[in-house]
CSV table of C-alpha atoms and ligand atoms in Angstrom, one decimal:
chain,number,residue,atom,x,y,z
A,1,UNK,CA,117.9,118.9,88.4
A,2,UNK,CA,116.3,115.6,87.3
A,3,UNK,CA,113.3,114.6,89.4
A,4,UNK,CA,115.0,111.2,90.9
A,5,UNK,CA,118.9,112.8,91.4
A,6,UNK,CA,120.1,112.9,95.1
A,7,UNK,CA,119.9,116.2,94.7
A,8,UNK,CA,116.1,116.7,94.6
A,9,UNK,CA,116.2,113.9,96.7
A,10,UNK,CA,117.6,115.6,99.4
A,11,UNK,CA,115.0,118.6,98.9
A,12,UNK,CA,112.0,116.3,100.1
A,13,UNK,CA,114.6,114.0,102.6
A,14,UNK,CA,114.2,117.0,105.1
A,15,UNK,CA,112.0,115.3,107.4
A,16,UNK,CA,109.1,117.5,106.5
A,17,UNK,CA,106.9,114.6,107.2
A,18,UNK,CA,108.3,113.4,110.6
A,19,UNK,CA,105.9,111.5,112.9
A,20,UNK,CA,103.1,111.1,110.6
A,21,UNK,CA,101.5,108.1,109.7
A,22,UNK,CA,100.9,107.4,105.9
A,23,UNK,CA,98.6,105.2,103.9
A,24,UNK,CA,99.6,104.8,99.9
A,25,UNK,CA,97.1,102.9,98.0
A,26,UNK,CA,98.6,100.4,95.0
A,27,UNK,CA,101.6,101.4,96.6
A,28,UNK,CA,103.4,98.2,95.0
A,29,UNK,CA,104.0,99.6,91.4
A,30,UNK,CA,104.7,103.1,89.7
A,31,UNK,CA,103.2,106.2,91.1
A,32,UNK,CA,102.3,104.7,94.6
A,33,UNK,CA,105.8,102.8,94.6
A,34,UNK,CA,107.5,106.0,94.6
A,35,UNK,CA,105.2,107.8,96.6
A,36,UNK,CA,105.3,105.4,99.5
A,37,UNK,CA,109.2,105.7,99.5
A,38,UNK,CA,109.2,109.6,99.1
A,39,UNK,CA,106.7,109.8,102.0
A,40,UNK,CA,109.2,107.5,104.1
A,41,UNK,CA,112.2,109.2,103.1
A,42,UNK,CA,110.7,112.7,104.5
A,43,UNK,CA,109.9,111.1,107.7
A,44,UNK,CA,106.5,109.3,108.0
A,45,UNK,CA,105.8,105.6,109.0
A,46,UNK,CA,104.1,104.5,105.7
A,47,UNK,CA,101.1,101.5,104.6
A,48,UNK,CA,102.0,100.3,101.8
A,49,UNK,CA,98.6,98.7,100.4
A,50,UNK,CA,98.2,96.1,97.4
A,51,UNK,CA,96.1,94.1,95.6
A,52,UNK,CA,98.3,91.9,94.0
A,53,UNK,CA,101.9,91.4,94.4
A,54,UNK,CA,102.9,91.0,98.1
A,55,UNK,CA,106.9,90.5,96.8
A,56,UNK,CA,107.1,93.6,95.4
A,57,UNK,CA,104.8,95.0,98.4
A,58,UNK,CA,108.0,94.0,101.1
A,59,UNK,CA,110.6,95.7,98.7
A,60,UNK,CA,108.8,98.7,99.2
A,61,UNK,CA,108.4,98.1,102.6
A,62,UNK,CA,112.4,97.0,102.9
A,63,UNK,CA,113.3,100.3,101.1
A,64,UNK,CA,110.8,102.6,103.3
A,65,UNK,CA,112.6,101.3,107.2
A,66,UNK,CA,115.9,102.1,105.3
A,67,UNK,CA,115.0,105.6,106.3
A,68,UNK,CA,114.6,104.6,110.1
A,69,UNK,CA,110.9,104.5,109.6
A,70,UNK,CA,108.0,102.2,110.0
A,71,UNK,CA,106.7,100.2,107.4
A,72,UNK,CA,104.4,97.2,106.6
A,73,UNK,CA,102.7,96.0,103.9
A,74,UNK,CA,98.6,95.3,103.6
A,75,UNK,CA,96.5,93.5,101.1
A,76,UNK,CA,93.3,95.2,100.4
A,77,UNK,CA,90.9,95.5,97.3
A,78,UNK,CA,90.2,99.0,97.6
A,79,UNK,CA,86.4,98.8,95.9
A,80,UNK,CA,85.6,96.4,98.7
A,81,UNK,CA,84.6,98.0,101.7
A,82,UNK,CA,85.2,95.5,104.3
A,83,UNK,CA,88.6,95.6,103.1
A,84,UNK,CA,89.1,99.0,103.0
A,85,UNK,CA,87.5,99.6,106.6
A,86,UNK,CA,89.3,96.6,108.0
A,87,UNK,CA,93.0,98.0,106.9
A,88,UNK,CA,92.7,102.0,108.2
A,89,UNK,CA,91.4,100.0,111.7
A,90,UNK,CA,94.4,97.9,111.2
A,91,UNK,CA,97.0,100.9,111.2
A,92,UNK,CA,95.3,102.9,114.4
A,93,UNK,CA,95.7,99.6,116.1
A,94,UNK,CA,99.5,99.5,114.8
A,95,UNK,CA,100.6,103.2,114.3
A,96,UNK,CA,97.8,104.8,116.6
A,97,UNK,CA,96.5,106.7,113.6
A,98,UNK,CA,96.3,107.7,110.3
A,99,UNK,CA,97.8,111.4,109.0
A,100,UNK,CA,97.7,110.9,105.5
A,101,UNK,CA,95.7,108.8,103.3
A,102,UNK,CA,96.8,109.0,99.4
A,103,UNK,CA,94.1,107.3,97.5
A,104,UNK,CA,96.5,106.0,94.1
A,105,UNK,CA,95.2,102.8,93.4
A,106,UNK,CA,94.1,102.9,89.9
A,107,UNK,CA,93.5,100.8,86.5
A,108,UNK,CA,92.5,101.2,82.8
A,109,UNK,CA,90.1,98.9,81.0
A,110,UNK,CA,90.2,100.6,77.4
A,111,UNK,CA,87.6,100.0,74.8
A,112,UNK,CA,85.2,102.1,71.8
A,113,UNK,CA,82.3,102.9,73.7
A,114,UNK,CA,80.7,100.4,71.5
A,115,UNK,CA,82.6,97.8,72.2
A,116,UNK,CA,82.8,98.3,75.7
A,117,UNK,CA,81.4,96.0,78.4
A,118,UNK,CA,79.2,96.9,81.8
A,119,UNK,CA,81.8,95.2,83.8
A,120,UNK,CA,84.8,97.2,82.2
A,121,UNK,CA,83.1,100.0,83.2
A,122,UNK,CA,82.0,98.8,86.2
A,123,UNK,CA,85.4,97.7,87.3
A,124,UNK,CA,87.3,100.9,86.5
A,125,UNK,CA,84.7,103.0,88.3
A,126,UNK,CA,84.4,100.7,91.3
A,127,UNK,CA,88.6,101.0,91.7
A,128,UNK,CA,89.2,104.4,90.6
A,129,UNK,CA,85.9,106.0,91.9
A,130,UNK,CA,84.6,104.4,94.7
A,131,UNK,CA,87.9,103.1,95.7
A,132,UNK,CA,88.9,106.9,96.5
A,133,UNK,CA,85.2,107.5,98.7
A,134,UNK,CA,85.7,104.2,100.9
A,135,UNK,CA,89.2,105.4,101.8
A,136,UNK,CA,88.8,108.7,102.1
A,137,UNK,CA,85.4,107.9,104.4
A,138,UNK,CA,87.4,105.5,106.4
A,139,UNK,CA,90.1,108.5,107.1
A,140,UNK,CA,87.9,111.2,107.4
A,141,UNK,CA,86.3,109.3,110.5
A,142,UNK,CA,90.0,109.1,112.3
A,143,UNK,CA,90.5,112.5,111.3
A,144,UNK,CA,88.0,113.7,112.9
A,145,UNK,CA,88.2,111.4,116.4
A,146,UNK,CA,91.4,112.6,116.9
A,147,UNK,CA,91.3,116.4,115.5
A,148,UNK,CA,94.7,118.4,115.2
A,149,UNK,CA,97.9,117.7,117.1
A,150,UNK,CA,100.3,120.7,116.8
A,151,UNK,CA,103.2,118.9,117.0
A,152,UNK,CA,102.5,116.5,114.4
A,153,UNK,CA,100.6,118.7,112.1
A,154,UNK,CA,98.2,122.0,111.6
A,155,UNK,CA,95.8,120.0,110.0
A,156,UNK,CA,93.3,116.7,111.6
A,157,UNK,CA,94.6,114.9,107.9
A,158,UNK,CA,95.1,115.0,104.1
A,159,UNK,CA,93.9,113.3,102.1
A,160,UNK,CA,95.3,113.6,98.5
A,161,UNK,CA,93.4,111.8,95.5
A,162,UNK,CA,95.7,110.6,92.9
A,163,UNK,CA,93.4,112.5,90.0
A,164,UNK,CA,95.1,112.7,85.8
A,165,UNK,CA,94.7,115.4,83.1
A,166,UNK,CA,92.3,113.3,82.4
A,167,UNK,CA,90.1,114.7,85.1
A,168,UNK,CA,89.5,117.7,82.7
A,169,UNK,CA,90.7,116.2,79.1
A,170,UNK,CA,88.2,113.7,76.9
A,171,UNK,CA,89.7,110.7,75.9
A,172,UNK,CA,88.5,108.9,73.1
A,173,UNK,CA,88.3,105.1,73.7
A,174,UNK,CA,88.4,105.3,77.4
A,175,UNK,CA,85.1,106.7,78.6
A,176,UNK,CA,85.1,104.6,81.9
A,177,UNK,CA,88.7,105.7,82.7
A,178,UNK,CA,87.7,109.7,81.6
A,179,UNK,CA,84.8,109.4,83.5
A,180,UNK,CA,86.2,108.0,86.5
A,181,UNK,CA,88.7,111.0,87.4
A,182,UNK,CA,86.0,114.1,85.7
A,183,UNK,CA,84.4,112.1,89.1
A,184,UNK,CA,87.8,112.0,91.3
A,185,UNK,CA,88.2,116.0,90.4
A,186,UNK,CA,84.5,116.6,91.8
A,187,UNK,CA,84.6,114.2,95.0
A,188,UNK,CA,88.0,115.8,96.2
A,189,UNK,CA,85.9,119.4,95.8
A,190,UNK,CA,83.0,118.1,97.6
A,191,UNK,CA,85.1,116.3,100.3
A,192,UNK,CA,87.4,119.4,100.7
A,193,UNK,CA,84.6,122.1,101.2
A,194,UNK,CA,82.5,119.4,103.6
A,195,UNK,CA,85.6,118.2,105.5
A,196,UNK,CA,87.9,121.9,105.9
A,197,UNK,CA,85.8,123.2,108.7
A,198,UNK,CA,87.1,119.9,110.7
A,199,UNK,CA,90.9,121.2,109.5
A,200,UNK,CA,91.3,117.9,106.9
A,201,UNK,CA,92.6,118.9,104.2
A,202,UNK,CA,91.4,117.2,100.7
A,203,UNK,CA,93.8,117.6,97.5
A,204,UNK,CA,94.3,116.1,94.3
A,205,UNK,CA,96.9,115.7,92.4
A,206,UNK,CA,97.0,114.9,88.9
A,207,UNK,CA,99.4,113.4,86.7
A,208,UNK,CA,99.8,114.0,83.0
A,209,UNK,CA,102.1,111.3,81.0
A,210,UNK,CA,104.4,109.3,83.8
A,211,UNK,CA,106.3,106.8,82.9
A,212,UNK,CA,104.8,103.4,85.0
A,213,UNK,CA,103.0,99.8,84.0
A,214,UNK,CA,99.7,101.5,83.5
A,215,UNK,CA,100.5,103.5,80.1
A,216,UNK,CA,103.6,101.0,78.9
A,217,UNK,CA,102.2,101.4,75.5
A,218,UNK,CA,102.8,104.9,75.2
A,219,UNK,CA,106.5,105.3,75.5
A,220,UNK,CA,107.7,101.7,74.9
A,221,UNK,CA,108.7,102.5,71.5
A,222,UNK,CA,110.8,105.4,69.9
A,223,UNK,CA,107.5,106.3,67.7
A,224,UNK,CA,104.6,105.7,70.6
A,225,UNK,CA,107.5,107.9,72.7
A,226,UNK,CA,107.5,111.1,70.0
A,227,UNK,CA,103.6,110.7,69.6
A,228,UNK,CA,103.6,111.1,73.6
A,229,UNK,CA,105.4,113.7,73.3
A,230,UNK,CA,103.5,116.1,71.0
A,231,UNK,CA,101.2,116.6,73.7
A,232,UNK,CA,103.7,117.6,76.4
A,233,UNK,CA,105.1,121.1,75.7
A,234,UNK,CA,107.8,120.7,78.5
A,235,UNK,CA,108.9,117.8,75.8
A,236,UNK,CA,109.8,114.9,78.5
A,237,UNK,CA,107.8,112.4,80.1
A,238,UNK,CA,107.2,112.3,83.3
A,239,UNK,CA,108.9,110.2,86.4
A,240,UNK,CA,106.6,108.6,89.0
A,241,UNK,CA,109.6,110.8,91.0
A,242,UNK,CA,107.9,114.0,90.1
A,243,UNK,CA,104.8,112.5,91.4
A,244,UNK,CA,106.1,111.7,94.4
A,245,UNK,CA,107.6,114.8,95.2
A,246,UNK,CA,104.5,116.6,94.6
A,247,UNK,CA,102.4,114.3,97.2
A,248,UNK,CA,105.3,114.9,99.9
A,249,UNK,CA,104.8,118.8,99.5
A,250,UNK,CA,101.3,118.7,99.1
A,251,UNK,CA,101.0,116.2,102.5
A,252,UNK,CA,103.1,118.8,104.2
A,253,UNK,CA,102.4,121.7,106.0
A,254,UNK,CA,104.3,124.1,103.3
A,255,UNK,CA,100.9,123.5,102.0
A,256,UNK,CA,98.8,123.4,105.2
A,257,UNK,CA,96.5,126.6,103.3
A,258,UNK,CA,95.9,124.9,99.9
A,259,UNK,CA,92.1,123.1,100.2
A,260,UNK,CA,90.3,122.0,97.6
A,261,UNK,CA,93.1,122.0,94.5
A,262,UNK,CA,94.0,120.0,92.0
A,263,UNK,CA,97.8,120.1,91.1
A,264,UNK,CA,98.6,119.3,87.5
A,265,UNK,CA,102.0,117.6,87.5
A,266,UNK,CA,101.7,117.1,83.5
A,267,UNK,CA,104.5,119.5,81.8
A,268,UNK,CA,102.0,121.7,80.3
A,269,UNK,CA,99.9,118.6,78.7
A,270,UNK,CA,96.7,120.8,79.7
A,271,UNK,CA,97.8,124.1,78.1
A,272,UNK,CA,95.9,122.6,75.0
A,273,UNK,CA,99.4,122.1,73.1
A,274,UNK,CA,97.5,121.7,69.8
A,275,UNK,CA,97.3,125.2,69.8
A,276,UNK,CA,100.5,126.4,70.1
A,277,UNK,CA,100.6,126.5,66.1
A,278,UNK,CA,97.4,126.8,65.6
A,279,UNK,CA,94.0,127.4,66.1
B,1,LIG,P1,100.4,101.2,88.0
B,1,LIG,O1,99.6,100.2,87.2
B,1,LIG,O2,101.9,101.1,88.0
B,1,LIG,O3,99.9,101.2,89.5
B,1,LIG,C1,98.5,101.1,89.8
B,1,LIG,C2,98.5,100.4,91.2
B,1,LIG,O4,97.1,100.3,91.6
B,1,LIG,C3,99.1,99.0,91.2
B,1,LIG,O5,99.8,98.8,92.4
B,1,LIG,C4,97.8,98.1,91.2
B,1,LIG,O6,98.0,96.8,91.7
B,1,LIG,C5,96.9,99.0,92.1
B,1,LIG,N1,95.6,98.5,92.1
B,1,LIG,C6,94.8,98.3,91.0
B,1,LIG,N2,93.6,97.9,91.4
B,1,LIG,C7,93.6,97.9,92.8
B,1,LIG,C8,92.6,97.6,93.8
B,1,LIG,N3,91.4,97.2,93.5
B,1,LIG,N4,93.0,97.7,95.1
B,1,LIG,C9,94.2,98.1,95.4
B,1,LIG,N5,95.2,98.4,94.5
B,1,LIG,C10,94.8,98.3,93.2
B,1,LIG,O7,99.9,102.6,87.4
B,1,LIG,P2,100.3,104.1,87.9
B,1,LIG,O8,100.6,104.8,86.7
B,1,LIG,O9,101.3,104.1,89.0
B,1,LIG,O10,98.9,104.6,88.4
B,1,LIG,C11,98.7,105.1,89.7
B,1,LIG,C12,97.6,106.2,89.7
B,1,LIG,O11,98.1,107.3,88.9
B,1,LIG,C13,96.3,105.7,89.1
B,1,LIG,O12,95.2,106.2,89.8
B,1,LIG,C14,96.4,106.3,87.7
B,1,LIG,O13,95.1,106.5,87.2
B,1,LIG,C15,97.1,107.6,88.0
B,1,LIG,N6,97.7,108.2,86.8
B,1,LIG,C16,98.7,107.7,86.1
B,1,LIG,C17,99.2,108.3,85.0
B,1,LIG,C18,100.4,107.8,84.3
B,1,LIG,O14,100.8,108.4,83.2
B,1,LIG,N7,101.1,106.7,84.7
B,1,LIG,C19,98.7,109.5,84.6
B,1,LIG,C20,97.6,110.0,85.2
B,1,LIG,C21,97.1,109.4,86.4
């Protein structure tokens, strides 16, 4: 069953979300595109936040109240903290509160460590890193004001950190980007273990190869495609789908006893394929 068909479609369409209130960070593009719409399609009334982009922002939005839900769109630079505090206050004055927070925003500014600049890394950390603190801090505090509601959830809140393999795997040439989610893996633990005696749940999940904007280069071409996928034993690349699909299970309360995990979504990229000959 392919990750987008109607089929598996219909396995997340079963409302497990209904009620909830969901914010998707960079929700205008790839991962958090898909993710917004799977979170609307299983039921919850979904933020769809961006940076730039407000067209492709009310598509989303457009698609997500095809399921009957709410929807809006919000512009916010997620490394600015004004912005970030000012948009979770902006959804408990609109949707009363906030359920789950999935902290996807994310960028690449690639370079040899010799070559690269303060601001690149600046930049990438600032989105990637301390994008993922200021919203999970701003969700964490609603969270906790409100507690659990048992007929909306067993848990005060998730909040899931869109991680990568690259949480765990060097990567040459991108030491800000490597660095960022090694720091993304040890935040969500941190938050998790702090936050679980208030019954918020803090996840990540982490992608390997998906096919969005952010890695273009990678499978645009037949040869940058096979390259890609050396390093996936499962032998496809991923679908911001499979993503998605992931966050709706791992927001629901199928999962309400998982705390402090990292899901790999990746095909097997972290099973160190190189060795599967080798070694
Ligand atoms: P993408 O470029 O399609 O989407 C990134 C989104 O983040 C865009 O909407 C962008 O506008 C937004 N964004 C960037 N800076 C922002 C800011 N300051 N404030 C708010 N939004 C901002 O890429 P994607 O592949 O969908 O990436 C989504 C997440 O998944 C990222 O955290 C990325 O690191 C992670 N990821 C992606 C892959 C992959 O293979 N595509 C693999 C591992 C992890």
């Amino acid at each position: 069953m392919a990750a987008n068909s109607d089929e598996s479609r219909g396995v997340v369409s079963a409302q497990l979300l209904r009620g909830q209130k969901a914010l998707v960070t960079g929700a205008n593009s790839g991962i958090g595109l898909a993710t917004a719409v799977a979170l609307g399609r299983a039921g919850a009334d979904v933020v769809v936040n961006y940076v730039v982009g407000q067209d492709e922002a009310d598509k989303v939005v457009e698609e997500i109240k095809g399921f009957g839900v709410r929807a809006y769109s919000y512009q916010a630079d997620v490394s600015d903290e004004d912005q970030v505090t000012a948009m979770v206050a902006r959804m408990v004055e609109e949707f009363g509160t906030i359920d789950i927070m999935v902290a996807n925003a994310g960028l690449q500014r690639d370079a040899a460590v010799t070559e690269m600049s303060l601001a690149q890394w600046e930049k990438v950390i600032s989105v990637n890193l301390t994008g993922q603190f200021l919203c999970a801090r701003e969700s964490a505090k609603e969270f906790i004001r409100r507690g659990v509601v048992e007929e909306v959830s067993r848990s005060a809140g998730k909040i899931i950190c869109m991680s990568s393999v690259h949480q765990i795997i060097p990567w040459a040439g991108h030491v800000n980007y490597a660095s960022s989610k090694g720091g993304v893996g040890m935040l969500m633990q941190t938050l998790a273990q702090e936050l679980a005696p208030k019954r918020i749940r803090v996840n990540a999940i982490a992608p390997g190869a998906i096919r969005t904007p952010i890695n273009r280069d990678a499978w645009s071409t037949p040869e940058a495609e096979t390259d890609l996928l050396r390093l996936i034993p499962y032998h496809r690349v991923g679908d911001p789908d499979d993503i998605a699909n992931a966050v709706v299970a791992m927001a629901s309360d199928l999962l309400d006893y998982v705390v402090g995990t990292t899901l790999y979504v990746d095909g097997g990229m972290t099973l160190f394929p190189g060795f599967a000959t080798g070694g």
